[in-house]
Amino acid sequence: MTEHPAAGSAGVTNVLLCGIGGQGVLTAAELLAHAAVDAGHDAKKTEVAGMAQRGGVVTSNLRFGPRVLAPAIPDGEADLLIGFEAAEALRWVGQLRPGGRAVVNGLRVKPPVVHQGLFDYPEDPIALIRQRGIDLRTVEARDIADSLGNHRLMNTVMLGAVADLLPLSAEDLRSRVVEVFRARKPALADLNGRAFDAGRAAVSRAPAPEPATATAN
Amino acid sequence: MNALTEIAIGSRTLFSGNEAVARAVWESGAAVATAYPGTPSTEILETLARYPDIRAQWSVNEKVSLEVAIGASLVGARAFCAMKHVGMNVAADALMSQALAGCHGGLVIAIADDVGLSSSQNEQDSRYWGRFAHLPMLEPADAQEAHAHTLAAFELSEQVGCPVLLRLTTRVCHVKTLVSVGERQAPPARGFIRDSRRWVMLPSNAKSMLPRQDERDATLTALADESDLTTLMDGIDRSVGIVSSGPAALSVREALPDTPLLKLGFTHPVPVERIRAFARTVDTLLVAEETEPLVEQALKAAGIDVHGKDVLPRHGELSVSVLRRGVARLRGEEPAHAPPAGPDPSVFPRPPTMCAGCPHLSPFYCLSKLRRAALIAGDIGCYTLGAGHPWQAMDTCTCMGASVTMAQGLAIARSGEDSKKSVVAVIGDSTFLHMGMQGLLDLVYNRANVTVMLLDNRTVGMTGGQEHPGTGFDIHGEEAPRVDFVALVKAMGVKPERVHSVDPYELPELFRLIRTETQIPEVSVIITNQPCVLTDRHVPRPALKVVEEDCTGCGGCIDTGCPAIQVTRRETTTTKSGKTKELAFARIDSAFCTGCNACVETCAPNAIVPLDPAAHPRLERV
Ligand code: SF4
Ligand code: SF4
């Protein structure tokens, strides 16, 4: 049997989500994957399980397009980085392609090894990302979630924040989010819709990225 | 209504490789599916448990699960068993002999390799089992293929009359992609065929099976060479041709779309003649395999000129970037650009932590305080994190159950300074039932002096909270007989006065008990009895706080390792004797604190109190 598939992974969008175990990174990736499939794309989404979920580093790779081959995003080829925590975004920002964009939650979570005095948390991770000349948008997703009364809404706020940066319909993504919650936790469906809208509005109001002070890479 | 059986036949659904394997097992009409949880394979059985008309169950270990599946096959049913790579080391005794006898109903064994070691103690390549046991091995590249290969594996198993191995890797198990599903076949109506010369592996019977195994090897070689699970993906650049399998093959295609690729789906026996024919169509042949040079060596032995591990790494994932660099090396070119490889190393590490209020915190806090007076043998589970900061209270960890047994070795052979130390073994409930029980029996029988800490959190925590015989529930959440750990260890011969069941949140009591028992030269077993905080069995209590004015910055509470305890500021002071001292002032994040109470006694100035005194009268201080 011989196959002649479309060459390479032309037209594939690579989304790298990163954060900390327990933040809902995987749920957000799952929702985006479903939205991509609903829009008629082929998709591959990785899941990180095991030890990483215990407060450790969590990443998820979502790739969608006409045909997706490799499961993982090749080094330095992410189109969009969704950072659920500021230092985690700094950790992974090098995976963006030149011209790639980042949407980062301003939340900072120091791990026990920092509290124990073994390592330092960077003074301002967001500034360090900006210094690299990245097209960066920030959103205070935790504050927005708290203001809506439930810090667990944070990942929906993040989805709202990236909704206009993906080659997917923001409205369809929103319906998908609401629909999933309507099926699982009906009481939270409308609230998640509001969280999505709040994230979408907040990120569009964020200051435009400062002119690059360093050349890309 | 069952969401899984309602999926329209032929429609495409987003499934992980594990979910796709489960679906195909169900479609194959299998009657029995067994497993012991292990990353990255756990979700196969968890998914199967949601399908009707198939008996899915957790086993206490992989050997047991394989033997249950073998029994089901011998009575004519189709049977399935899943495990992580190291699980096959445990099940190998059954595998190696049953491979000779073969099977009756289709028997498929999924082995999931943790390429890149995200959650394992080694990175062994399970493809060796095919060669070692003379069994066919199929290797899917993604979830859609996992579905197809699983269906094919059942057919092949009945066609050839032997178990079929399905080799998965993390990037198959945990990658979701679109899968089109089919209908469930009616289970075959067959019965047990009495044939003691085949099923009773007496030496004489086993010996008579050997020539039949040779014949089977020949049949399998022919089948592998012809298999349509192996596909040629052509390319116009014939300077290099690549042989690959699994997810690595998809990365090859993405990295080098113009390079001819022979993607193996039936990987043992290695389809040598098919590859030889492919080799003739290209100038240079390269094997890209995760992780050992198994196919490469088979080809070299067959006289085929091939490259492989001379240009590609011997461990870890063969990602697109790794492959591009490898092929550049093969062509004698400088890689076009060295892309950033992975995370920024300048950012602090964020290792996994134990949870706030985890019942393992206080045992490790106590052990960290007895650190210099003890040798501590650890085991596999969340509690292996006790080897890290801030406790650093574990000296060894090798494999399931090895805490108790290695502790015995440490205890009976130590000399010199080590003789003055106590020997402690730390093991979890599920690990104890998996492979620790025999070790304890041996410890008692050989009268060694070890204190065994049995951390019973009533779940398989590390893999996400599965049931086992110590939880009192089965895979469906139905009530099941629950083992009584105290009675069990007493029955093994541990003296009743040396067996203690304690609440780990009562830290001072736990500390006293560990100190006392480690000083008595007999086998003792200390069982902690609070459940994992991530399970429904855990009942959170009102949160605590640090009274800022009372905190002296001693840092005592930080040594518990509870992630709800945070440092607000650091200071350096000079003590009366003129020494400088580092101070760390603490706060408790009430959003995370489970009110477990374990940190209260670590604070000398009694600065840790209930957030809301009325809600927590038990902790009220005067
Ligand atoms: S009581 Fe103390 S140890 Fe327990 S969860 Fe709260 S802060 Fe952590
Ligand atoms: S143990 Fe008590 S005094 Fe010491 S740092 Fe913690 S809260 Fe402060």
mmCIF file of N, CA and C and ligand atoms in Angstrom, chain B residues 355-358 361 505 542-545 557 560-565 587-589 592-600 608 616 619, ligand 1:
data_model
loop_
_atom_site.group_PDB
_atom_site.id
_atom_site.type_symbol
_atom_site.label_atom_id
_atom_site.label_comp_id
_atom_site.label_asym_id
_atom_site.label_seq_id
_atom_site.Cartn_x
_atom_site.Cartn_y
_atom_site.Cartn_z
ATOM 1 N N CYS B 355 0.639 17.609 47.562
ATOM 2 C CA CYS B 355 -0.465 18.555 47.661
ATOM 3 C C CYS B 355 -0.527 19.182 49.051
ATOM 4 N N ALA B 356 -1.203 20.328 49.163
ATOM 5 C CA ALA B 356 -1.469 20.920 50.472
ATOM 6 C C ALA B 356 -2.307 19.924 51.268
ATOM 7 N N GLY B 357 -1.885 19.663 52.502
ATOM 8 C CA GLY B 357 -2.630 18.741 53.346
ATOM 9 C C GLY B 357 -2.451 17.283 52.990
ATOM 10 N N CYS B 358 -1.508 16.975 52.082
ATOM 11 C CA CYS B 358 -1.247 15.574 51.714
ATOM 12 C C CYS B 358 -0.876 14.779 52.963
ATOM 13 N N LEU B 361 2.835 14.322 53.982
ATOM 14 C CA LEU B 361 3.718 15.409 54.426
ATOM 15 C C LEU B 361 4.349 15.096 55.780
ATOM 16 N N TYR B 505 -1.952 13.190 60.553
ATOM 17 C CA TYR B 505 -2.120 14.605 60.867
ATOM 18 C C TYR B 505 -1.781 14.897 62.332
ATOM 19 N N PRO B 542 -11.631 23.394 58.139
ATOM 20 C CA PRO B 542 -11.425 24.833 57.970
ATOM 21 C C PRO B 542 -9.933 25.197 57.964
ATOM 22 N N ALA B 543 -9.601 26.201 57.175
ATOM 23 C CA ALA B 543 -8.202 26.579 56.966
ATOM 24 C C ALA B 543 -7.567 27.226 58.201
ATOM 25 N N LEU B 544 -6.242 27.199 58.209
ATOM 26 C CA LEU B 544 -5.467 27.839 59.279
ATOM 27 C C LEU B 544 -4.790 29.093 58.734
ATOM 28 N N LYS B 545 -4.230 29.868 59.658
ATOM 29 C CA LYS B 545 -3.472 31.058 59.240
ATOM 30 C C LYS B 545 -2.274 31.226 60.168
ATOM 31 N N CYS B 557 7.720 25.638 59.995
ATOM 32 C CA CYS B 557 6.562 25.109 59.269
ATOM 33 C C CYS B 557 6.896 24.835 57.805
ATOM 34 N N THR B 560 7.652 21.314 56.597
ATOM 35 C CA THR B 560 6.636 20.299 56.315
ATOM 36 C C THR B 560 6.541 20.067 54.815
ATOM 37 N N GLY B 561 6.938 21.081 54.024
ATOM 38 C CA GLY B 561 6.831 20.958 52.569
ATOM 39 C C GLY B 561 5.421 21.208 52.065
ATOM 40 N N CYS B 562 4.516 21.650 52.940
ATOM 41 C CA CYS B 562 3.143 21.903 52.469
ATOM 42 C C CYS B 562 3.140 23.100 51.531
ATOM 43 N N PRO B 563 2.639 22.929 50.296
ATOM 44 C CA PRO B 563 2.680 24.053 49.346
ATOM 45 C C PRO B 563 1.748 25.207 49.709
ATOM 46 N N ALA B 564 0.875 25.028 50.714
ATOM 47 C CA ALA B 564 0.033 26.150 51.138
ATOM 48 C C ALA B 564 0.815 27.129 52.013
ATOM 49 N N ILE B 565 1.976 26.705 52.486
ATOM 50 C CA ILE B 565 2.784 27.569 53.354
ATOM 51 C C ILE B 565 3.798 28.324 52.494
ATOM 52 N N ARG B 587 3.391 32.623 55.743
ATOM 53 C CA ARG B 587 1.942 32.817 55.731
ATOM 54 C C ARG B 587 1.325 31.542 55.158
ATOM 55 N N ILE B 588 0.050 31.368 55.420
ATOM 56 C CA ILE B 588 -0.654 30.214 54.864
ATOM 57 C C ILE B 588 -1.666 30.729 53.853
ATOM 58 N N ASP B 589 -1.646 30.163 52.649
ATOM 59 C CA ASP B 589 -2.625 30.545 51.630
ATOM 60 C C ASP B 589 -3.914 29.787 51.930
ATOM 61 N N PHE B 592 -5.677 27.265 49.653
ATOM 62 C CA PHE B 592 -5.145 25.915 49.439
ATOM 63 C C PHE B 592 -5.133 25.065 50.710
ATOM 64 N N CYS B 593 -5.046 25.732 51.880
ATOM 65 C CA CYS B 593 -4.933 24.988 53.140
ATOM 66 C C CYS B 593 -6.161 24.098 53.332
ATOM 67 N N THR B 594 -5.936 22.821 53.648
ATOM 68 C CA THR B 594 -7.058 21.896 53.859
ATOM 69 C C THR B 594 -7.371 21.737 55.348
ATOM 70 N N GLY B 595 -6.689 22.534 56.171
ATOM 71 C CA GLY B 595 -6.937 22.465 57.605
ATOM 72 C C GLY B 595 -6.508 21.157 58.233
ATOM 73 N N CYS B 596 -5.468 20.536 57.654
ATOM 74 C CA CYS B 596 -5.090 19.205 58.128
ATOM 75 C C CYS B 596 -4.457 19.256 59.506
ATOM 76 N N ASN B 597 -3.893 20.429 59.873
ATOM 77 C CA ASN B 597 -3.405 20.557 61.233
ATOM 78 C C ASN B 597 -1.961 20.096 61.409
ATOM 79 N N ALA B 598 -1.362 19.510 60.357
ATOM 80 C CA ALA B 598 -0.040 18.900 60.516
ATOM 81 C C ALA B 598 1.033 19.920 60.863
ATOM 82 N N CYS B 599 0.865 21.175 60.407
ATOM 83 C CA CYS B 599 1.936 22.156 60.621
ATOM 84 C C CYS B 599 1.877 22.812 61.985
ATOM 85 N N VAL B 600 0.750 22.673 62.697
ATOM 86 C CA VAL B 600 0.559 23.433 63.931
ATOM 87 C C VAL B 600 1.705 23.208 64.928
ATOM 88 N N ILE B 608 0.498 29.477 64.459
ATOM 89 C CA ILE B 608 -0.450 28.928 63.481
ATOM 90 C C ILE B 608 -1.769 28.615 64.181
ATOM 91 N N HIS B 616 -13.201 26.153 64.055
ATOM 92 C CA HIS B 616 -12.190 25.132 64.316
ATOM 93 C C HIS B 616 -11.919 25.033 65.820
ATOM 94 N N LEU B 619 -8.861 23.487 67.675
ATOM 95 C CA LEU B 619 -7.519 24.065 67.643
ATOM 96 C C LEU B 619 -7.399 25.333 68.475
HETATM 97 S S1 SF4 C 1 -2.934 22.858 58.040
HETATM 98 FE FE1 SF4 C 1 -0.824 23.408 57.566
HETATM 99 S S2 SF4 C 1 0.068 21.585 56.626
HETATM 100 FE FE2 SF4 C 1 -2.160 21.315 56.609
HETATM 101 S S3 SF4 C 1 -2.799 22.099 54.625
HETATM 102 FE FE3 SF4 C 1 -2.957 23.803 56.028
HETATM 103 S S4 SF4 C 1 -0.986 24.852 55.847
HETATM 104 FE FE4 SF4 C 1 -0.723 22.829 54.969
#
